Amino acid sequence: MINFINDYNAGAAPEILDALVKINSQEFAPYGEDSLCDEARELIKFELERNDVDIHFMEGGTQANMTVISSALRSHEGVIATVSGHIATHETGAIESTGHKVITVPHHNGKMKIADIEEALAFHDDEHKVKPRMIYISQSTEWGSIYTKAELAEIYEFAQGHNLFLYVDGARLGAALTSKAADFTMADMAKYADAFTIGGTKNGIFIGEAVVITNPLLKTEFRYAIKQKGALMAKGWLLGVQFKELFRDGLFYRLAEYANNQSEKIKETLADIGVEMKSDSPTNQLFPIFPMSFIMELSQNFGFQIIEKVGDDQAVIRFVTSWATGDVAVSALIATLAKYRR
Amino acid sequence: MINFINDYNAGAAPEILDALVKINSQEFAPYGEDSLCDEARELIKFELERNDVDIHFMEGGTQANMTVISSALRSHEGVIATVSGHIATHETGAIESTGHKVITVPHHNGKMKIADIEEALAFHDDEHKVKPRMIYISQSTEWGSIYTKAELAEIYEFAQGHNLFLYVDGARLGAALTSKAADFTMADMAKYADAFTIGGTKNGIFIGEAVVITNPLLKTEFRYAIKQKGALMAKGWLLGVQFKELFRDGLFYRLAEYANNQSEKIKETLADIGVEMKSDSPTNQLFPIFPMSFIMELSQNFGFQIIEKVGDDQAVIRFVTSWATGDVAVSALIATLAKYRR
Amino acid sequence: MINFINDYNAGAAPEILDALVKINSQEFAPYGEDSLCDEARELIKFELERNDVDIHFMEGGTQANMTVISSALRSHEGVIATVSGHIATHETGAIESTGHKVITVPHHNGKMKIADIEEALAFHDDEHKVKPRMIYISQSTEWGSIYTKAELAEIYEFAQGHNLFLYVDGARLGAALTSKAADFTMADMAKYADAFTIGGTKNGIFIGEAVVITNPLLKTEFRYAIKQKGALMAKGWLLGVQFKELFRDGLFYRLAEYANNQSEKIKETLADIGVEMKSDSPTNQLFPIFPMSFIMELSQNFGFQIIEKVGDDQAVIRFVTSWATGDVAVSALIATLAKYRR
Amino acid sequence: MINFINDYNAGAAPEILDALVKINSQEFAPYGEDSLCDEARELIKFELERNDVDIHFMEGGTQANMTVISSALRSHEGVIATVSGHIATHETGAIESTGHKVITVPHHNGKMKIADIEEALAFHDDEHKVKPRMIYISQSTEWGSIYTKAELAEIYEFAQGHNLFLYVDGARLGAALTSKAADFTMADMAKYADAFTIGGTKNGIFIGEAVVITNPLLKTEFRYAIKQKGALMAKGWLLGVQFKELFRDGLFYRLAEYANNQSEKIKETLADIGVEMKSDSPTNQLFPIFPMSFIMELSQNFGFQIIEKVGDDQAVIRFVTSWATGDVAVSALIATLAKYRR
């Protein structure tokens, strides 16, 4: 089976493994207060071009989302997300389990529009409805798309003007930043968000997400929130060493760019054969629509997800590439796709 | 101002007040374990034509909803409601505050269809999404409509077959039961629900909802849940005496039928003048669509709610009648409506 | 059975019932935004000798406690209470159900001492423990005792100096204020608390507690919290009319003083016969220790609670008096007690 | 600084690191449904001498505790723990954050006694208090002590007889099982618990706790609970490979026994010099009481925790040894301790 099923089905990039092996015999302070975490924080701050942020390393994306959101909100406040947002659909009600409503709005190619936020605010206008207090978006989105710098700025400014925090789920931030369509930098992310994550798990490390907090209101006592959610890792330096290696000399970007490039090749083939795409994605997730018969054929040799049915006999499927997706795998998929005839 | 704004803007029906006055000087056991509550329970059981139910009296509808739902569900389980369901929109995230997701499905004239539940179940198919475990519907609905007996039976049987509880919010159950369109009885409600409420606050008493539990799984230790939600009323007999009076000789039905009749008259006028209705309601809530200019005119003398905009210059408004809506008020409204020209 | 079992086993004082009857046929705005609630608020502010407070009327004590506390605290924060505090023992984990730990400290005759708070703060010193953010005390306490004005001031100042809110549960505040041992006024309560309640249910009204909030931080969006906890009463004016009557011309104090006086007579008899008291109470709850044999005898004619065993054959029992405790009842109890021989 | 501060300040044992390196380039199914997790499960089942258990691998101890407990309990139920229990003190209210009260009872050398549970049950006797539904104990305890097989059996049988689940926190289960004082086996743990954990993080692996569930009631839909708590690790096989290595040929026991032996040597020296011990610990944590002056001296060269003050000028300190505590470190500590004169 040649896998295009996700970007977390392989261990860690060799550089990450090496870094881990190298420090294994050393002792460190526990709970993320060690020298490796500190060095990783400094490297990320350098990327962000600012020092006035707090950075915490956590184990997973759902964990990071629920910790950031529940720490930020008062009991009666809610968070706005698109109906396709990860917190709205694929986290088993983790946000609700902390007591907060996820207010859903429509998505447009995976993205949120100001008009939708405005409509949500207009409805939630008194104490009989939850108080919207945070906007949650993903960069890249669950449909592979990315917000442009202008769009990020617009949402952030709207949020600022309406007493809303903007939190960006960057589980696939590497793919977003290294997309050919990207017009923003890592520093822009910090500029246009109250908090955001830098995903490691889906970009070449064993495990780990970095939570970056720019808004002072969200910084206070965040370590209490981490601990309460069962997320304060005893051997925190194991996260630190990986993020240090990711940002020491650009590995984070190289791995993500590689993944995007592998998708790009597949995307070109899909364009050549004229397949309809459910979503216009410039990153490492592709969403072609195929007849079920061809999907069955594909599934003989390739691993991928069937996302949703389209009519009676077609479906959207998803191909995902990662730092670990080899050229042989991509060539094999391309060769099979090329044989497709509508 | 002549009010059609809601069905809870007057105190209690005279019979209820009298009953309360009569027992005021007596002493009772606290927390709902008194003789008046017991008598009320017996009277309701008589209406339900069965004895194997538990009945608890609570203070309000949101309180009852959050107590029943959070008591029934395990932490990872969710409740399915229409997007117009009271728990989905007008309870400030009360259900989510107890840790549970409200899974929304479309509504059809305020009602839920099996196909929508099926779609929700199909999506929530593994541990990455909450586990649907309960269906929440309202009778009558937030749009004034009612489920027929066949529809109730169908949903209940579907629920039974899919390991789902069916909980019916009866905040306006009186209006439903006494609607000319109703083909079901109070006994049917117990037959086709694992739990449901009998609303008192909106049907002539000071305060109070009766929670009826038919499913043994939901009965166990429910008083703990009541107490934990701050809802175990010290002077519980004050609820008991009101429900006893409601069901002693049919007052519950008389009050509701009166309210429906008042709406019926208004509805006929609306039909005469050819106004479009947002919802086809056979109960005490009506949802005509008027131009904003006429709505402004109406609001000079009448109290009502503007529900939502329709296009640029129209809106859905809501007229509600109750046991306390006098003939003079209805005549005044009808007279004003009759002057309306499209 | 002559009842000394609690102070909420009778309906409402005649003045309260009359007030309710008088306004029953009138219409009011819902959800506590009516003229009666406003008048009641003004009367209470007059007692408090200040206007810069927010006042909300709620249905019950547990409800008020869980709403105030969960609205005030961030997810990782806890509230300090004595082991005998109502929230620590008799609310079925209502506070914990909102996600917050109740940090318990020893009690001294029902009261909290600064040294105990200091010890709790010393232990909760980093992110591995919850962050204490609020102190909860009761006035009068669960053991009938009262904090002096100096003690209130001391705790409040300590709280201020340690970034803690002070919340006072006044379920029996009337008894405290009218105790012969009291050296503080209603105005002092507002002076020395960030929020406190004025209990109505246990002092002569049908149902209701007033929540007074003095700290601006706790005022914001409190109505959202009320609604979310299922506590925003549709017919809020029913609470307003009662509190208006309570504070229109001192009824609140007269009822409480009467209850205290009835207890005082019993207390004198207990002193005469030389019975040991578990707690030194100057209010309407008394806690004598009797042999089980005498307790059995007493229970033939009198209703009271057995609080806890003392050694093998004795127990602490509780006598409670209220506005409804008649002289005949007190005389009967005194006559029986007078026959007791150690 | 020579560290005796905890048992999680070094990376992983060499065998664990090797196993991780070996499989790094392979692909696996995500979320713990891979072949390595399966193999690890089989090996653990072999140790447990039974197949009818569910085994889940999680990232941390607090995470495991909050997931097991919140998944098992209904909203109004609580868990009984000693005042020294990890969930009662050092998890920032994680259990309460899931809505459940931790009911505390006294500890005896870190352990719980039946009489204390009985007293807790006697108090929690109606719906005004939470319903105790689970007992939480630690093996070894937070004070280094261990429950004997007879004690485990007694508590388990008591729990069975009182409708309580018994959950054992085995963060340091290796130390317990390999203590010279231990009279129980791994299989006994499964025999006398409804669920328990096998701690990896404190016994030589990078990160990971195995949750073993024996009671069918607790097995159902547990993966939903894991996901909801943000604890369903994408690359679950990284936990699997470590537990496989731990239990492939007894590494788990060898590492723990080594740690115990290092403590044993220190304990002998402490006995020789006649130091009072706060707790009688046969495992890898020791709790001597020293004057502050000597503690200050020790702290020049050694890392350890000061647990609590004893009188004005003494304190309990804690030495912890692990698989990574070298002989040189132990000899250095012993040499320094030997110089102590009371």
Short mmCIF file of C-alpha atoms in Angstrom, two decimals, chain B residues 3 6 8-12 17 20-21 24 26-28 30-31 59 62-63 66 90-94 97 201 205-207 224 227-230 233-235 237-238, chain C residues 3 6 8-12 17 20-21 24 26-28 30-31 59 62-63 66 90-94 97 201 205-207 224 227-230 233-235 237-238:
data_model
loop_
_atom_site.label_atom_id
_atom_site.label_comp_id
_atom_site.label_asym_id
_atom_site.label_seq_id
_atom_site.Cartn_x
_atom_site.Cartn_y
_atom_site.Cartn_z
CA ASN B 3 -48.78 42.71 24.45
CA ASN B 6 -44.69 36.29 24.91
CA TYR B 8 -45.00 34.62 30.29
CA ASN B 9 -45.66 38.28 30.89
CA ALA B 10 -48.52 37.82 33.35
CA GLY B 11 -48.53 36.20 36.79
CA ALA B 12 -50.69 33.14 37.38
CA LEU B 17 -53.14 31.95 42.88
CA LEU B 20 -51.25 28.95 46.58
CA VAL B 21 -52.99 31.31 49.00
CA ASN B 24 -49.60 29.24 52.47
CA GLN B 26 -49.20 25.11 56.18
CA GLU B 27 -45.88 23.40 56.74
CA PHE B 28 -44.44 20.89 54.27
CA PRO B 30 -38.74 20.33 51.76
CA TYR B 31 -37.14 19.50 48.41
CA GLU B 59 -38.24 25.88 38.10
CA THR B 62 -33.40 25.82 30.44
CA GLN B 63 -32.80 24.38 33.87
CA MET B 66 -29.60 21.07 31.02
CA HIS B 90 -31.48 30.49 23.21
CA GLU B 91 -29.90 28.97 26.29
CA THR B 92 -26.52 30.74 26.31
CA GLY B 93 -24.68 27.49 25.79
CA ALA B 94 -26.24 25.86 28.86
CA SER B 97 -21.58 24.41 29.80
CA THR B 201 -44.53 28.82 33.18
CA ILE B 205 -48.66 29.16 36.56
CA PHE B 206 -46.12 31.36 38.29
CA ILE B 207 -43.18 29.13 37.63
CA TYR B 224 -28.67 14.24 42.47
CA LYS B 227 -29.48 19.33 43.20
CA GLN B 228 -26.15 19.67 41.41
CA LYS B 229 -27.65 22.05 38.89
CA GLY B 230 -28.91 24.27 41.70
CA MET B 233 -36.12 23.92 45.30
CA ALA B 234 -36.24 24.10 49.09
CA LYS B 235 -39.97 24.84 49.12
CA TRP B 237 -44.42 22.17 47.39
CA LEU B 238 -44.84 25.58 45.79
CA ASN C 3 -40.95 21.43 63.65
CA ASN C 6 -35.35 24.06 59.15
CA TYR C 8 -37.87 26.83 54.95
CA ASN C 9 -40.77 24.58 55.80
CA ALA C 10 -43.46 27.24 55.67
CA GLY C 11 -44.64 29.33 52.72
CA ALA C 12 -44.30 33.10 52.85
CA LEU C 17 -48.28 36.82 50.00
CA LEU C 20 -47.85 38.90 45.36
CA VAL C 21 -51.63 38.72 45.21
CA ASN C 24 -50.85 39.13 40.01
CA GLN C 26 -50.50 42.98 36.01
CA GLU C 27 -48.13 42.45 33.10
CA PHE C 28 -44.39 42.93 33.41
CA PRO C 30 -39.60 39.37 31.57
CA TYR C 31 -36.20 38.21 32.84
CA GLU C 59 -34.14 31.43 42.74
CA THR C 62 -26.87 26.72 45.39
CA GLN C 63 -27.84 28.32 42.10
CA MET C 66 -22.50 28.24 41.40
CA HIS C 90 -24.15 20.21 50.69
CA GLU C 91 -24.37 21.21 47.06
CA THR C 92 -23.72 17.86 45.35
CA GLY C 93 -20.55 19.13 43.80
CA ALA C 94 -22.29 22.04 42.08
CA SER C 97 -19.65 20.61 38.12
CA THR C 201 -35.98 31.71 51.06
CA ILE C 205 -40.41 34.74 51.22
CA PHE C 206 -41.51 31.98 48.89
CA ILE C 207 -38.28 31.78 46.98
CA TYR C 224 -25.10 35.73 30.65
CA LYS C 227 -28.98 32.49 31.85
CA GLN C 228 -26.37 29.81 31.20
CA LYS C 229 -26.97 28.27 34.60
CA GLY C 230 -30.70 28.00 33.84
CA MET C 233 -36.37 33.45 35.59
CA ALA C 234 -38.92 34.32 32.91
CA LYS C 235 -41.26 35.98 35.40
CA TRP C 237 -40.84 40.24 38.80
CA LEU C 238 -42.08 37.49 41.11
#
